[in-house]
Coordinates of C-alpha atoms in Angstrom, one line a residue:
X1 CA -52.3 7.9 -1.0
X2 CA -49.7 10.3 -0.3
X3 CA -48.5 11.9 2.8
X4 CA -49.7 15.5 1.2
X5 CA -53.1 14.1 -0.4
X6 CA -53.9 12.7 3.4
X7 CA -53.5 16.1 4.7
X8 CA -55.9 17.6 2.5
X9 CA -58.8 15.4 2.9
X10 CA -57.8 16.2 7.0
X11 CA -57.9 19.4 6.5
X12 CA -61.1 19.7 4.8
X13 CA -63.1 17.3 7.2
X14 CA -61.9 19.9 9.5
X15 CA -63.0 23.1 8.0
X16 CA -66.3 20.9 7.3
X17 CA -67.1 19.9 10.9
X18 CA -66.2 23.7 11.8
X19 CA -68.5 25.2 9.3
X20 CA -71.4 22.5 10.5
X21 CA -70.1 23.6 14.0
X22 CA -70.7 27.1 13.5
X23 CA -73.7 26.6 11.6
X24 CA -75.6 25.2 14.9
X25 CA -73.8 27.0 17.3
X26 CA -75.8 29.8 15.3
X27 CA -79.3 27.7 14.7
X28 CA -79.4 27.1 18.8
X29 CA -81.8 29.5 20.6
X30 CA -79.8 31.7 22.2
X31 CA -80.2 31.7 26.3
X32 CA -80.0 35.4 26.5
X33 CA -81.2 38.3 24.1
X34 CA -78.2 40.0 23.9
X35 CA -78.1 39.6 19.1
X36 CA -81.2 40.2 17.4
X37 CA -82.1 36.9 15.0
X38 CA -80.4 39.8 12.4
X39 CA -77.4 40.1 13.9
X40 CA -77.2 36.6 14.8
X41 CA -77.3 36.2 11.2
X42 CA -74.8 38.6 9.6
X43 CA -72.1 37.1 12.3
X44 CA -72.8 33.7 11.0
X45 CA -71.9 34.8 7.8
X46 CA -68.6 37.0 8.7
X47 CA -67.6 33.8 10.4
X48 CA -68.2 31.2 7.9
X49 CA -66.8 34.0 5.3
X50 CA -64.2 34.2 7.7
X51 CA -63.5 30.0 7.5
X52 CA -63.6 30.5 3.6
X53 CA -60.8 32.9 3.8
X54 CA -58.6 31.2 5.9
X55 CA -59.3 27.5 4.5
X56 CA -58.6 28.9 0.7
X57 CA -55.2 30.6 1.9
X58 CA -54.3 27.4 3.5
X59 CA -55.5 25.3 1.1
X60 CA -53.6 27.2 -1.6
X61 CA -50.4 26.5 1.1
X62 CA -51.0 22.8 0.6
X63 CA -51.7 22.5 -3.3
X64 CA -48.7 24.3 -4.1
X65 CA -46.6 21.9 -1.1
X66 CA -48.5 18.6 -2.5
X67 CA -47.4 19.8 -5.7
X68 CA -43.2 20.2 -4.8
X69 CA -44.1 17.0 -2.4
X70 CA -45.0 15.0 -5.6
X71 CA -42.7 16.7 -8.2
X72 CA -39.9 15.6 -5.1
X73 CA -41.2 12.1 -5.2
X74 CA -41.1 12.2 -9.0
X75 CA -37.5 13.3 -9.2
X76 CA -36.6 10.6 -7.0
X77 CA -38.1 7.7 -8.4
X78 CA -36.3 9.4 -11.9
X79 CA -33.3 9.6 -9.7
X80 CA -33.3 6.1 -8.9
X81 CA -34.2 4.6 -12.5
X82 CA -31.0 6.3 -13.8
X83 CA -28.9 5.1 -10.6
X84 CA -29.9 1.9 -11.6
X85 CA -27.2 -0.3 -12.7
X86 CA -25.5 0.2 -15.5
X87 CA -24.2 -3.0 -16.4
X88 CA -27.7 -4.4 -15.7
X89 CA -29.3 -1.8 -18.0
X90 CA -26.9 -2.8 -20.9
X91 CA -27.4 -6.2 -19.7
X92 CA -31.2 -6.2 -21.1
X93 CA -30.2 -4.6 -23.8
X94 CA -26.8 -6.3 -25.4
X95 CA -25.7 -8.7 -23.0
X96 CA -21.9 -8.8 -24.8
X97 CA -22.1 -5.1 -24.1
X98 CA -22.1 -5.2 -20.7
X99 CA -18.6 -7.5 -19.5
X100 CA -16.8 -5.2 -22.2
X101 CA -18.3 -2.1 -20.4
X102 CA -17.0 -3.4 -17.4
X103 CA -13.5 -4.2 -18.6
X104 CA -13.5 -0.9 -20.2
X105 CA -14.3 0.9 -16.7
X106 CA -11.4 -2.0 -15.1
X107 CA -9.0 -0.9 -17.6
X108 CA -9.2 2.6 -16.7
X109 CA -7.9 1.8 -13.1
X110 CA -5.4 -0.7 -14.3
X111 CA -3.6 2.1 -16.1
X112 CA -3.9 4.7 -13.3
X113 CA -2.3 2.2 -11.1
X114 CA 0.5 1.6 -14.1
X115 CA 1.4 5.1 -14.4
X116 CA 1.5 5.4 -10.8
X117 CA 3.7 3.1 -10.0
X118 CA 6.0 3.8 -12.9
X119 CA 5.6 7.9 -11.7
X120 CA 7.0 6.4 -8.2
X121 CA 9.7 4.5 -10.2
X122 CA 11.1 7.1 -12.5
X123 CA 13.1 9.9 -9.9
X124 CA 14.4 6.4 -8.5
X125 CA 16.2 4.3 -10.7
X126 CA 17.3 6.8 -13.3
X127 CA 19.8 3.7 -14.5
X128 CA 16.5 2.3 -16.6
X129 CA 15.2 5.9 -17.4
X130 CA 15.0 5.4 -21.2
X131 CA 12.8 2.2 -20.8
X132 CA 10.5 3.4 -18.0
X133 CA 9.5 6.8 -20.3
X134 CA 8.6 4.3 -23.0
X135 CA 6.7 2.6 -20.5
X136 CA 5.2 5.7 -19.7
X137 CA 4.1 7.2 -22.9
X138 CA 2.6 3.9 -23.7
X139 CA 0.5 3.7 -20.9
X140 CA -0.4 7.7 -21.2
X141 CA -1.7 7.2 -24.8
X142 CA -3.7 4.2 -24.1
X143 CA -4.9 6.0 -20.7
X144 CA -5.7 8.8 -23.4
X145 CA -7.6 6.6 -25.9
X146 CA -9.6 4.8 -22.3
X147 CA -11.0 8.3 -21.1
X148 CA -12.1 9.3 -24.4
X149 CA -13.6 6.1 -25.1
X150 CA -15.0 5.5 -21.5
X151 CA -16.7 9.2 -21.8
X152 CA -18.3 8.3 -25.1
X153 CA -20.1 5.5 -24.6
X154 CA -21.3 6.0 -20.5
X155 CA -22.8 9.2 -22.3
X156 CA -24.8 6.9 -24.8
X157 CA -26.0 4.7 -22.0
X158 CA -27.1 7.2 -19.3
X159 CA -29.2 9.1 -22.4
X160 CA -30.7 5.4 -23.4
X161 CA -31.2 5.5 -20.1
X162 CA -33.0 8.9 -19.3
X163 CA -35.3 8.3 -22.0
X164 CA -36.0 4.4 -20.7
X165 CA -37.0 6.4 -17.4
X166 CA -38.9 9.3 -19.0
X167 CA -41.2 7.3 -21.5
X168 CA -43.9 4.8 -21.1
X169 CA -42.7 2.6 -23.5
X170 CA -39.0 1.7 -21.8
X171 CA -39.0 -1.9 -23.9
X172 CA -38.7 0.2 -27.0
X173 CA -35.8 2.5 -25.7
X174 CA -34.3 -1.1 -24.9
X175 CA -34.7 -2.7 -28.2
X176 CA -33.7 1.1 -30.2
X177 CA -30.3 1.3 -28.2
X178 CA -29.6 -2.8 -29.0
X179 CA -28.4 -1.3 -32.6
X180 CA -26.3 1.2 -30.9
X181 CA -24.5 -1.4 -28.6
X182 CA -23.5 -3.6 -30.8
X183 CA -21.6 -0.5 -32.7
X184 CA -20.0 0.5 -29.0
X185 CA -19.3 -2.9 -28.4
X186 CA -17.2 -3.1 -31.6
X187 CA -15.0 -0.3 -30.5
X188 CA -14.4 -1.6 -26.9
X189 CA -13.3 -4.6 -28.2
X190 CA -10.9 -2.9 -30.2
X191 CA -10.0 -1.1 -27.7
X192 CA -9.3 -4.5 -25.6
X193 CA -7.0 -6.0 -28.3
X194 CA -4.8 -2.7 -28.6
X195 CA -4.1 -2.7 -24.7
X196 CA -3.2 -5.8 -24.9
X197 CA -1.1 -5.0 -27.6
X198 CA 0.6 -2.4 -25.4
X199 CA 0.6 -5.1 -22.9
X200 CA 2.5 -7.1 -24.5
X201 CA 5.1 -4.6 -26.0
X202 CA 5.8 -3.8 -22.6
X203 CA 6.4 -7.3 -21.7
X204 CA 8.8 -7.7 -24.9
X205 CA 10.4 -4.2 -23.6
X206 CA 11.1 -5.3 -20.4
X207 CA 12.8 -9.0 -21.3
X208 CA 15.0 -7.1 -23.8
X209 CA 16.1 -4.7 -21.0
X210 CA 16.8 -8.3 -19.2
X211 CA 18.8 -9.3 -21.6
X212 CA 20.4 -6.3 -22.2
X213 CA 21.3 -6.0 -18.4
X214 CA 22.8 -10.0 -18.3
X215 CA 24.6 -9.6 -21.3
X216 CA 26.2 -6.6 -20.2
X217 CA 27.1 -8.6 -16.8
X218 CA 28.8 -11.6 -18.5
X219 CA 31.1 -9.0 -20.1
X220 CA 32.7 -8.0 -17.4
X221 CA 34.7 -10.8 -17.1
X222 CA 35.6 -10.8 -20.9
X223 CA 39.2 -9.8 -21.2
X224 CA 39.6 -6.1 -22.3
X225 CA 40.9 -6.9 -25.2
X226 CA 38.0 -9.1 -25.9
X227 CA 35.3 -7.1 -24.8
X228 CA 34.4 -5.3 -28.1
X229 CA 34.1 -7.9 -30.4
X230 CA 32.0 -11.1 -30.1
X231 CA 31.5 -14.3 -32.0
X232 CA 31.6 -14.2 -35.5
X233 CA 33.2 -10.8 -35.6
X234 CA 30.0 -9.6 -34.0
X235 CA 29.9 -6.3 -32.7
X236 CA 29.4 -6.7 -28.7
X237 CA 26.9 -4.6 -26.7
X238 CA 28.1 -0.9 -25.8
X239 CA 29.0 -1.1 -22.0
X240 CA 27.3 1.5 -20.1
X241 CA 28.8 3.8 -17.7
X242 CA 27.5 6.5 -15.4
X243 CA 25.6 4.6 -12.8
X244 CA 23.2 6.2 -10.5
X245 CA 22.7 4.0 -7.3
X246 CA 21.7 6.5 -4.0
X247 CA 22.4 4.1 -0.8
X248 CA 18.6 4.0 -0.5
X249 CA 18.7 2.2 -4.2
X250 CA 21.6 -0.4 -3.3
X251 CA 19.9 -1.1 0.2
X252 CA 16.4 -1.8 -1.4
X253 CA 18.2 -4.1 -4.3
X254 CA 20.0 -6.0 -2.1
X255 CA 16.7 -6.6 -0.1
X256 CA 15.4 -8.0 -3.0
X257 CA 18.0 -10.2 -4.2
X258 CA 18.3 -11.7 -0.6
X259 CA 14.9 -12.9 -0.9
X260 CA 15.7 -15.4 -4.0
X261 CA 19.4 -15.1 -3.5
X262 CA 21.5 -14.7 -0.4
X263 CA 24.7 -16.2 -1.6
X264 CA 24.9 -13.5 -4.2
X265 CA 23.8 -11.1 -2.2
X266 CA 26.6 -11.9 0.6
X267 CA 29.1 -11.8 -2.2
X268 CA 27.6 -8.2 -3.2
X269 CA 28.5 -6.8 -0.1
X270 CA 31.7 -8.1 0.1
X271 CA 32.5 -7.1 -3.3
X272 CA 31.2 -3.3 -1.6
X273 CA 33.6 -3.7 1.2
X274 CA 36.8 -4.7 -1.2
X275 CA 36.0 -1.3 -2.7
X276 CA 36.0 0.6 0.3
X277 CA 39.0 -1.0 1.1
X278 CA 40.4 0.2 -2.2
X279 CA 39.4 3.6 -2.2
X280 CA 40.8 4.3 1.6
X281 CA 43.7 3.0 0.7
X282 CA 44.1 5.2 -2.7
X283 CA 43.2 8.1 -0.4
X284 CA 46.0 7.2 2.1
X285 CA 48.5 6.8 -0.3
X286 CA 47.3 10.6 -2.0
X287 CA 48.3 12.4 1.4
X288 CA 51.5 10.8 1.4
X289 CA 52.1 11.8 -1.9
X290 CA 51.7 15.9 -0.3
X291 CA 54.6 14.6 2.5
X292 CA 57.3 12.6 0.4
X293 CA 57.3 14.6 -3.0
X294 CA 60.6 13.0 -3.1
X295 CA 59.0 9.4 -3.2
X296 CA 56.2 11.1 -6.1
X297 CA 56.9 8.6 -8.9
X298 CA 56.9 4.9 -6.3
X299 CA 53.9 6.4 -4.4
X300 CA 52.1 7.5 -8.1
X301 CA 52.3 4.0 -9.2
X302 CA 50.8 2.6 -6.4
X303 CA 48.1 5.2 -6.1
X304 CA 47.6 4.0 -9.7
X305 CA 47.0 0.6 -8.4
X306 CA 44.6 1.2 -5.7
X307 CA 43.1 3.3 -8.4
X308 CA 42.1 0.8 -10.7
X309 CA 41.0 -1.9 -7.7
X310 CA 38.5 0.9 -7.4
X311 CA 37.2 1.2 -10.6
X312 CA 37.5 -2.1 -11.3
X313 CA 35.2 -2.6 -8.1
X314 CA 33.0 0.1 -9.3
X315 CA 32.7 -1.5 -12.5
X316 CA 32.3 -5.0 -11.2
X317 CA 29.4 -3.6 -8.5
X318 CA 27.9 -1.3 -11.4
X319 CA 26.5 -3.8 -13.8
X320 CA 25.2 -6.5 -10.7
X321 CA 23.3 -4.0 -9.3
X322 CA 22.2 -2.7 -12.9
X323 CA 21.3 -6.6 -13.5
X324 CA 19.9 -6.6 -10.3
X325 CA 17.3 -3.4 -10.9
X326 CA 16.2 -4.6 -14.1
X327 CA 15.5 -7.9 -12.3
X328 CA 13.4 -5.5 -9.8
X329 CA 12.0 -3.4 -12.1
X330 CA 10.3 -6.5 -14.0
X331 CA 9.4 -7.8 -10.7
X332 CA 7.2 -4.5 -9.8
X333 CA 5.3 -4.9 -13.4
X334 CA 4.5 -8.3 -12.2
X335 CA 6.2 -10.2 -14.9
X336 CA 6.6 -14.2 -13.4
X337 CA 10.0 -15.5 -12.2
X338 CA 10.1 -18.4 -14.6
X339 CA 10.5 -16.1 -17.8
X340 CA 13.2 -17.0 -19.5
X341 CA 14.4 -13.8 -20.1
X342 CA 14.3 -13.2 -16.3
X343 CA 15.5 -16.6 -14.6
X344 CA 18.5 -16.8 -17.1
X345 CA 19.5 -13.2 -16.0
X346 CA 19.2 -14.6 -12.0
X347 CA 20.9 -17.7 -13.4
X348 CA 23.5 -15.0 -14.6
X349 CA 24.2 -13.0 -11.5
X350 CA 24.4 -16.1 -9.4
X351 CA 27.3 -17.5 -11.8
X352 CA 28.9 -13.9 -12.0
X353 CA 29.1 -12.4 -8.7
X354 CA 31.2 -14.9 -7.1
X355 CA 33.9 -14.7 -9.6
X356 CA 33.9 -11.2 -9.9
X357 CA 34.3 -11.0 -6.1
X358 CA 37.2 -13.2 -6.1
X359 CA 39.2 -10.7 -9.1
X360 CA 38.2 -8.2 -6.6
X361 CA 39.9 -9.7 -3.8
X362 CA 42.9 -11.0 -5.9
X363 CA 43.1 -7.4 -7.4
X364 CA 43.4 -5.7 -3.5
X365 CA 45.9 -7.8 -2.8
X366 CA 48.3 -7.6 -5.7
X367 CA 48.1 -3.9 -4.7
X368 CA 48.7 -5.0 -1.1
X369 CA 52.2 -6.5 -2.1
X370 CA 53.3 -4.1 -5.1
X371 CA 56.7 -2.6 -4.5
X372 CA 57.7 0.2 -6.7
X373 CA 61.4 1.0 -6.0
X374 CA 63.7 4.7 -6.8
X375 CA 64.6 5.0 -10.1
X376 CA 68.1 6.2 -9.0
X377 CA 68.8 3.0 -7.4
X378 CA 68.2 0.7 -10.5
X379 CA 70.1 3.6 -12.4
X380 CA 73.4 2.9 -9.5
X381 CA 72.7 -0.9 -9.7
X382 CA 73.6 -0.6 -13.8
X383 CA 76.5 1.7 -12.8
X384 CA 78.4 -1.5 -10.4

């Protein structure tokens, strides 16, 4: 019995014991002779017509809130049939169906975390731009193809799931939709092999930007001369220039190589420090150039010098860190330090950076000790 229906029968025990209430209150002898047995009479009926009134208009009050009451209570228990859950429902239906629902639902998140992470990556290292937009156009199309999909078939199970919770016969719904699953099923597991298709092509993307970044580090020490033409005539991979590394990019990459590598990353901040050293020393010798035009052609040459310890040092520092953030960058898509692709590329930067520190260092200090002298004075020397 319901909460209404309890009401109700109170109620009319109530307006029951009244009427037989009123009925002998009426019937008893009266102690004075104030009402006529007529009178007596006609009051008992205004008064009992009275109780009929009043009980209808409040009975009609209770029907119609037993009847929002149950219709409530109805809804709910509806409510909670279709918040049942979902996995379970499939479950009982097309067991198969339900871990591939559930990786369906997982593979939605893993892709919104992918394309936020690489949507925090991209303003950052614009170095590997090209690589992480391929990245991200994968990952949109098959976050694309996951929504649609997703949509689709939680549609198709919260109607089988409606009409399970709407019908007597919910067995029937269970064994109708089994047809159904199987075909949804099908699709999910498509849908499963071509993410980890993309998976995988992101993997493959990512060791070829590896070994794009080591092999443009072992060049650097390749003799210009060299540099264009491998083995076998082979034609040797275009070196890239324009680097983009903010301080807040060089900081956080040499925070990471410290962690496998400290050695190198010592070296990398000496290597920094030579080119400081180069590039005050090109300044310096620029204002001196505005003082002593009579000393322009000596002081040129050994701007010149200073000149190229800087670029060399730019150069040198350019492609480590570049090695260095593709190292990073596979790092943050999780891909394990015993790739091949990605230990021969540490294996690479550990062998490199000392010796290019050390052509660094010999570099400054040719520049150090270069001595230009007058042309006039070689020109006299002839003369004698």
């Amino acid at each position: 019995m319901d909460f209404p229906t309890f009401v109700q029968g109170l109620f009319l025990v109530i307006v029951l014991v009244l009427i037989i209430v009123t009925i002998l209150f009426f019937r008893k002898p009266a102690t004075r002779k104030a009402l006529s047995q007529d009178q007596r009479a006609v009051f008992l009926f205004v008064t009992l017509g009275g109780i009929f009134i009043i009980s209808l208009l409040v009975g009609i009050k209770l029907s119609a809130w037993k009847a929002r009451y149950q219709q409530a209570s109805l809804d709910e228990q509806l409510e909670k049939k279709l918040s049942m859950d979902e996995f379970l429902f499939v479950e009982r239906s097309y067991k198969p169906m339900s871990a591939a629902y559930q990786r369906l639902r997982e593979s939605g998140d893993g892709l919104d975390e992918m394309l936020a992470k690489i949507a925090r990556l991209l303003p950052v290292h614009n170095n590997h731009r090209p690589m992480l937009e391929t990245l991200l156009d994968t990952f949109k199309t098959q976050k694309q193809r996951q929504e649609a999909l997703y949509k689709k078939v939680n549609l198709e199970i919260r109607n089988a799931m409606l009409q399970s919770a709407t019908t007597q016969d919910a067995l029937s719904i269970h064994n109708q939709f089994h047809h159904r699953a199987t075909v949804l099923h099908q699709q999910m597991t498509g849908f499963d092999t071509a993410v980890q298709k993309s998976l995988g092509q992101a993997a493959g993307l990512l060791e070829d930007n590896l070994k794009a970044a080591r092999s443009l580090l072992a060049e650097t020490l390749i003799p210009l001369k060299q540099r264009h033409q491998g083995r076998k005539g082979k034609q040797r991979p275009t070196l890239l220039s324009g680097y983009d590394f903010p301080d807040t990019v060089v900081q956080l990459l040499l925070q990471y190589l410290s962690q496998s590598d400290p050695d190198s990353t010592r070296q990398t901040r000496e290597m920094i420090q030579q080119i400081i050293i180069a590039r005050q020393n090109k300044d310096m010798i620029s204002a001196w150039k505005k003082r002593e035009p009579e000393l322009l052609v000596p002081i040129t040459k050994t701007e010149k010098l200073w000149q190229n310890a800087e670029n060399k040092g730019l150069y040198y520092l350019g492609t480590l860190l570049y090695a260095v953030e593709a190292a990073y960058l596979a790092d943050q898509f999780n891909m394990p330090h015993r790739n091949r692709a990605y230990s021969a590329l540490m294996k690479e930067i550990r062998q490199v950076a000392p010796r290019q520190l050390d052509v660094l260092v010999q570099t400054n200090k040719e520049a150090k000790g270069s001595f230009f002298p007058l042309n006039y004075a070689e020109k006299k020397s002839r003369q004698l």
